PDB file of C-alpha atoms and ligand atoms in Angstrom:
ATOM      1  CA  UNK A  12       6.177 -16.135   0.950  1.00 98.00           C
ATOM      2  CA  UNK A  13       6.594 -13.282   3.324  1.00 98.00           C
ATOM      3  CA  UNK A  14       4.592  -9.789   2.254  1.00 98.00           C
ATOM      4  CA  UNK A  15       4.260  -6.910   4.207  1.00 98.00           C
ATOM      5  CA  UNK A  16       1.402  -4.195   3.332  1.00 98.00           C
ATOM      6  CA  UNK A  17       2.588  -0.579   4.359  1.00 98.00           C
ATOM      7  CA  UNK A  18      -0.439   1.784   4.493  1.00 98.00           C
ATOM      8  CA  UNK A  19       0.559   5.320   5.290  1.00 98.00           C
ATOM      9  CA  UNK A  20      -0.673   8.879   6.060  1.00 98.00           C
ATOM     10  CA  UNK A  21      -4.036   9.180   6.982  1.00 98.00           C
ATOM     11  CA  UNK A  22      -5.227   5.571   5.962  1.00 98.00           C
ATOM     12  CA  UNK A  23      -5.951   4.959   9.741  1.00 97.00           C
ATOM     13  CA  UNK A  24      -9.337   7.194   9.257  1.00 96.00           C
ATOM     14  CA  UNK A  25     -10.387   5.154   6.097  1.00 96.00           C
ATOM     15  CA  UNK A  26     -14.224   4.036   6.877  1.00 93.00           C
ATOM     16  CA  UNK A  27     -14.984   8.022   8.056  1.00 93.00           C
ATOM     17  CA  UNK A  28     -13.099   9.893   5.627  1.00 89.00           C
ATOM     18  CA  UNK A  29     -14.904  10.415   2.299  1.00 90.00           C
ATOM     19  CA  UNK A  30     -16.535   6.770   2.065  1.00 91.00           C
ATOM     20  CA  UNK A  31     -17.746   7.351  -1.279  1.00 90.00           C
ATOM     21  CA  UNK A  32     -14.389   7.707  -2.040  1.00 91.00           C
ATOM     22  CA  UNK A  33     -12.182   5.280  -0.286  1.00 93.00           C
ATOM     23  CA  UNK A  34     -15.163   2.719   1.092  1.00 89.00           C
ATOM     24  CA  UNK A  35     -16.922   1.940   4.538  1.00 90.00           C
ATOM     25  CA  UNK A  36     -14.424  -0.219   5.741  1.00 95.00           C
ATOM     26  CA  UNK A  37     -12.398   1.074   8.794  1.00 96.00           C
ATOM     27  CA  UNK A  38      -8.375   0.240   8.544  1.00 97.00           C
ATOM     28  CA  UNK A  39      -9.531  -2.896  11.278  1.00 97.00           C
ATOM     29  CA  UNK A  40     -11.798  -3.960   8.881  1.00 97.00           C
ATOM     30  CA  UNK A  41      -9.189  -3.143   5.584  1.00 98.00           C
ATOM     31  CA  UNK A  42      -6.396  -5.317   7.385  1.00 98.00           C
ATOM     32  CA  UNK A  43      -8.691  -8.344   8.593  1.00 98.00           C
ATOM     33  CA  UNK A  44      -9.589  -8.964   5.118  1.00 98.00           C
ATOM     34  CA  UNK A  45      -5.688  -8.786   3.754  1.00 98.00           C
ATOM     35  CA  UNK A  46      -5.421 -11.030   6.567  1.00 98.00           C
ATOM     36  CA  UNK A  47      -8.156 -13.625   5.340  1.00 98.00           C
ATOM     37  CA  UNK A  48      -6.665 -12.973   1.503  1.00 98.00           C
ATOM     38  CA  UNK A  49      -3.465 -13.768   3.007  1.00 98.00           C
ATOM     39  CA  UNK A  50      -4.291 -17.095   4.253  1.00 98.00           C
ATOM     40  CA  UNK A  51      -6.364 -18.088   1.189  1.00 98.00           C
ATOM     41  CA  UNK A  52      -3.300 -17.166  -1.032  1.00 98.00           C
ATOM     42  CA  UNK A  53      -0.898 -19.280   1.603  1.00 97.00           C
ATOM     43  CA  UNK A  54       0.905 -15.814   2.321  1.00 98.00           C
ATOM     44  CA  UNK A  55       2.973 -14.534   5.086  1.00 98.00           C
ATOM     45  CA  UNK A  56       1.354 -11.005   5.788  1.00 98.00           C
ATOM     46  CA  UNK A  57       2.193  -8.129   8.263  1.00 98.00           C
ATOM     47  CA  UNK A  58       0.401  -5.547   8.064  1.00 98.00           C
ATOM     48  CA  UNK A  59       1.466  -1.935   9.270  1.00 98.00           C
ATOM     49  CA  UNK A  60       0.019   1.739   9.170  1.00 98.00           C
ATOM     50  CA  UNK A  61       1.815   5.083  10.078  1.00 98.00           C
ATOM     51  CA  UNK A  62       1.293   9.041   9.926  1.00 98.00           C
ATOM     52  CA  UNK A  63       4.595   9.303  10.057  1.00 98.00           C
ATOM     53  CA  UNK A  64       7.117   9.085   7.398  1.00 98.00           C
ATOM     54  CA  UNK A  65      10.112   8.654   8.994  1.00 98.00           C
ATOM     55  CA  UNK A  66       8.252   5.367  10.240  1.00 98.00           C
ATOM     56  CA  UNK A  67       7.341   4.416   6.987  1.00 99.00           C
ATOM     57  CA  UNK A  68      10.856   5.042   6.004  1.00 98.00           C
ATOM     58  CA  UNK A  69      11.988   2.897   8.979  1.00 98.00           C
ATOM     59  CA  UNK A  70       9.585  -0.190   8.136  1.00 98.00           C
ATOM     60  CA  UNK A  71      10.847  -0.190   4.180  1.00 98.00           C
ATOM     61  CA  UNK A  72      14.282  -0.466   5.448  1.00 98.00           C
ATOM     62  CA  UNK A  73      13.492  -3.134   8.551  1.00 98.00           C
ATOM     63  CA  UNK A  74      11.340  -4.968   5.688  1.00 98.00           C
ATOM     64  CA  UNK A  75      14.622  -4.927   3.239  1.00 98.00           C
ATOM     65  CA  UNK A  76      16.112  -8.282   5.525  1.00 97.00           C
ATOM     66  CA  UNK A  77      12.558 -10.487   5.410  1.00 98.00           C
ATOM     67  CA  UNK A  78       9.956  -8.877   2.889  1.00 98.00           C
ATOM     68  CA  UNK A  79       9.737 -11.477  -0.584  1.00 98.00           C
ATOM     69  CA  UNK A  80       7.029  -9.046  -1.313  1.00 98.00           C
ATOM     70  CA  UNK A  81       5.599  -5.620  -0.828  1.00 98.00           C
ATOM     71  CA  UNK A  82       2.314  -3.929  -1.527  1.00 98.00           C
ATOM     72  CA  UNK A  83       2.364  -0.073  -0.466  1.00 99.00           C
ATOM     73  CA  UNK A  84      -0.494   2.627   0.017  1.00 98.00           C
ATOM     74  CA  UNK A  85       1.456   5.712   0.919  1.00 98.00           C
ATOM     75  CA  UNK A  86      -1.627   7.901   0.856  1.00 98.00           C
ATOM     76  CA  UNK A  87      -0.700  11.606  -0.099  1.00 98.00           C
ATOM     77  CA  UNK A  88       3.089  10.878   0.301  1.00 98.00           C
ATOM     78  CA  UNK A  89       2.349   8.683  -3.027  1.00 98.00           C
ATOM     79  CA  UNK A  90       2.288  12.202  -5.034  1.00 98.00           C
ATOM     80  CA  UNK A  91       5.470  13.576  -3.230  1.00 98.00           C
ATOM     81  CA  UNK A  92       7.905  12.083  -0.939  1.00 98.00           C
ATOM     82  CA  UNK A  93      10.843  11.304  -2.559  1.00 98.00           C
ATOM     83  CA  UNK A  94      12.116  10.005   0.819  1.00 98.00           C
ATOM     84  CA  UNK A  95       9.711   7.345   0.727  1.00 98.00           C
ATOM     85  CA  UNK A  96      10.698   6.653  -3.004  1.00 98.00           C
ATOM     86  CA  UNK A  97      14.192   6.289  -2.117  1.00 98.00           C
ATOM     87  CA  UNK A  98      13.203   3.627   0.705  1.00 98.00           C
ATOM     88  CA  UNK A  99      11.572   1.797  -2.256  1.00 98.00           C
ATOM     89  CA  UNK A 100      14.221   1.837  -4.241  1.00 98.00           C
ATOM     90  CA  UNK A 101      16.038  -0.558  -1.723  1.00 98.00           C
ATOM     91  CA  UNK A 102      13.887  -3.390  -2.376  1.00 98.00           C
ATOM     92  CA  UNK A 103      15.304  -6.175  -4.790  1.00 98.00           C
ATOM     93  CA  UNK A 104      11.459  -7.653  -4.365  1.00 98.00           C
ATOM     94  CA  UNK A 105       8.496  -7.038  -5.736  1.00 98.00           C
ATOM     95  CA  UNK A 106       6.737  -3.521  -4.778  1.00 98.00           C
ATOM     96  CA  UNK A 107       2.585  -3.607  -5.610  1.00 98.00           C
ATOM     97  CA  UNK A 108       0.962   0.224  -5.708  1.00 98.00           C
ATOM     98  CA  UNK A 109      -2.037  -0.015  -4.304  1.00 98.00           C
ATOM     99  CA  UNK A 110      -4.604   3.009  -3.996  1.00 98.00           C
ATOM    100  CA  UNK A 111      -8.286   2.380  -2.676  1.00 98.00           C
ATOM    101  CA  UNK A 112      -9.621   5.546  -5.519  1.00 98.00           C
ATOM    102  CA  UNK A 113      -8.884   5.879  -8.569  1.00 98.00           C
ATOM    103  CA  UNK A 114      -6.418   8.699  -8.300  1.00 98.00           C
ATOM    104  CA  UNK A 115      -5.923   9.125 -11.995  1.00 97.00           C
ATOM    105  CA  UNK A 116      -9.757  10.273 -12.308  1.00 97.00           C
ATOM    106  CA  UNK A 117      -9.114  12.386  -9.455  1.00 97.00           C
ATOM    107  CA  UNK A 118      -7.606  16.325  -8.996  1.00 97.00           C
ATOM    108  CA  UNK A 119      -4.637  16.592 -10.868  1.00 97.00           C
ATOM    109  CA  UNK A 120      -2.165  16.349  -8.504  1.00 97.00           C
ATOM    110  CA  UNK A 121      -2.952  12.836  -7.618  1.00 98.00           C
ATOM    111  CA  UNK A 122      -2.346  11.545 -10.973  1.00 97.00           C
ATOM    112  CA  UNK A 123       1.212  11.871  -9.977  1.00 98.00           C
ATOM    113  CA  UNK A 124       2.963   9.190  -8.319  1.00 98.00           C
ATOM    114  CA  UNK A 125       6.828   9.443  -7.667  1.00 98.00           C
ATOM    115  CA  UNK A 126       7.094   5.814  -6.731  1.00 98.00           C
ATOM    116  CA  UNK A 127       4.635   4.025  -9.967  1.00 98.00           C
ATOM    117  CA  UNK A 128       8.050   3.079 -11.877  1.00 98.00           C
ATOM    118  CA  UNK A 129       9.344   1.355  -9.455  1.00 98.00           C
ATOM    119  CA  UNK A 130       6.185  -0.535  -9.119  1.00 98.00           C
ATOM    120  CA  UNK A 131       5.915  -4.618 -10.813  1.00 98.00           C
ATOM    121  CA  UNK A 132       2.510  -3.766 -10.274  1.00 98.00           C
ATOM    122  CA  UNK A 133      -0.133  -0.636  -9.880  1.00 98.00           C
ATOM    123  CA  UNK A 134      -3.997  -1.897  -8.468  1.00 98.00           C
ATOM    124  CA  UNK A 135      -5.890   1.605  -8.308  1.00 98.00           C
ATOM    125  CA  UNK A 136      -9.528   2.899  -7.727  1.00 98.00           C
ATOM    126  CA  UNK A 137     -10.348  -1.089  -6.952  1.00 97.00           C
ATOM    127  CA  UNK A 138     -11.130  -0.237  -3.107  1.00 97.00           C
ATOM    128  CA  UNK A 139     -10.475  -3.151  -0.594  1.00 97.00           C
ATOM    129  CA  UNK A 140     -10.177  -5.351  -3.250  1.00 97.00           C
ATOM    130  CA  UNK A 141      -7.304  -3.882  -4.931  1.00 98.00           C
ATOM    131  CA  UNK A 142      -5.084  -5.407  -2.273  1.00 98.00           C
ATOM    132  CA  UNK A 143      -6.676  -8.861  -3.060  1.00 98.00           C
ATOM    133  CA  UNK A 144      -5.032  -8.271  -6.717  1.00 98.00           C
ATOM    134  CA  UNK A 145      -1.649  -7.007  -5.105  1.00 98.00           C
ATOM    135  CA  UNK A 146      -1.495  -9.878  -3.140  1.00 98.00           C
ATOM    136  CA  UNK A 147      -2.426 -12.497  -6.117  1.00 98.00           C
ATOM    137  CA  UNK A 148      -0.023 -10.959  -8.180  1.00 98.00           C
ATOM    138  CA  UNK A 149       2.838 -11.751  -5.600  1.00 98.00           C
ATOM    139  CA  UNK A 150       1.329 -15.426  -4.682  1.00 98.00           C
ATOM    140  CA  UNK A 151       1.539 -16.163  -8.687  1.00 97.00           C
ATOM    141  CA  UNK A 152       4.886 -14.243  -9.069  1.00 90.00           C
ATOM    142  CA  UNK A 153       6.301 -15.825  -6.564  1.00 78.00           C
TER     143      UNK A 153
HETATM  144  C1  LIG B 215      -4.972   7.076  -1.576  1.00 55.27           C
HETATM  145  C2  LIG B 215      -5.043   8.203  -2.610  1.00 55.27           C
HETATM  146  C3  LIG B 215      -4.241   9.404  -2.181  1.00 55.27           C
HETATM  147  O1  LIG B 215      -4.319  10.442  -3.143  1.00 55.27           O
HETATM  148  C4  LIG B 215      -4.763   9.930  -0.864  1.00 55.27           C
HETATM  149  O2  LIG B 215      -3.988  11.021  -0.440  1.00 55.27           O
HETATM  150  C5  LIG B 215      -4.875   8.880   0.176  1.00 55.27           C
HETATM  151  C6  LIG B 215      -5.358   7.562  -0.194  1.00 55.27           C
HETATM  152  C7  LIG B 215      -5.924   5.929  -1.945  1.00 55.27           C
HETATM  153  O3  LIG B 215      -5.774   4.852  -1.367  1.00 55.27           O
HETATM  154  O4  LIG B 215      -6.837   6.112  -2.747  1.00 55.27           O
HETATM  155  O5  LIG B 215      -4.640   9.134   1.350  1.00 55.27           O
HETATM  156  O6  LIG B 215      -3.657   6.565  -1.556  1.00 55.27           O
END
């Protein structure tokens, strides 16, 4: 099973932005252990992160011809970029929400997410681990 994990804006700092938020681990650090959870689960993982939407945009759509699976962090765009959404909306595969805080307990805003319908799945405030879960969810669902 092919997956590919799409972390977005401002997920490259994660490890020296607000650890007691999102965790010590540095996006290196974040993607080697999807890696090792990959290979435990028997998946096929790629793992990308971008500042810029447009990219993001541009790896939902290149994803659309290989991805059986996708887990997505969007960071902030989560709460408002209905571009993003409408990349999402493209996939006939699962789509796991994943968010290292818990961004219901959060400010206000973040309780808002315009992509959590289209979601099979939502892991949030789980830190690294809540990929783990995204990832087990697709290996069982497969
Ligand atoms: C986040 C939560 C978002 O509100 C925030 O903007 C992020 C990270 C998370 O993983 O907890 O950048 O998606």
């Amino acid at each position: 099973m092919r997956v590919t994990v799409l972390n977005g804006v401002n997920l490259d700092v994660v490890g020296r932005r607000n650890p007691e938020v999102y965790g010590g681990l540095n996006i290196r650090e974040l993607e080697s252990r999807i890696f090792e959870w990959a290979m435990e689960l028997e998946l096929n993982v790629t793992c990308r992160q971008t500042n810029s939407e447009g990219e993001y945009v541009d790896w939902c759509h290149e994803a659309l011809d290989w991805a059986d699976g996708v887990v997505v962090n969007p960071g902030a765009w989560t709460h408002y970029s209905y571009a993003i959404r409408d990349a999402l909306e493209l996939f006939e595969v699962p789509i796991v929400e994943v968010h290292l805080s818990n961004i219901d307990q959060r400010e206000d805003w973040r309780s808002k997410s315009v992509i959590s319908d289209l979601a099979a799945k939502r892991v949030i405030g789980k830190g690294p681990e809540g990929y783990r879960e995204a990832l087990a969810y697709l290996a069982k669902n497969e």
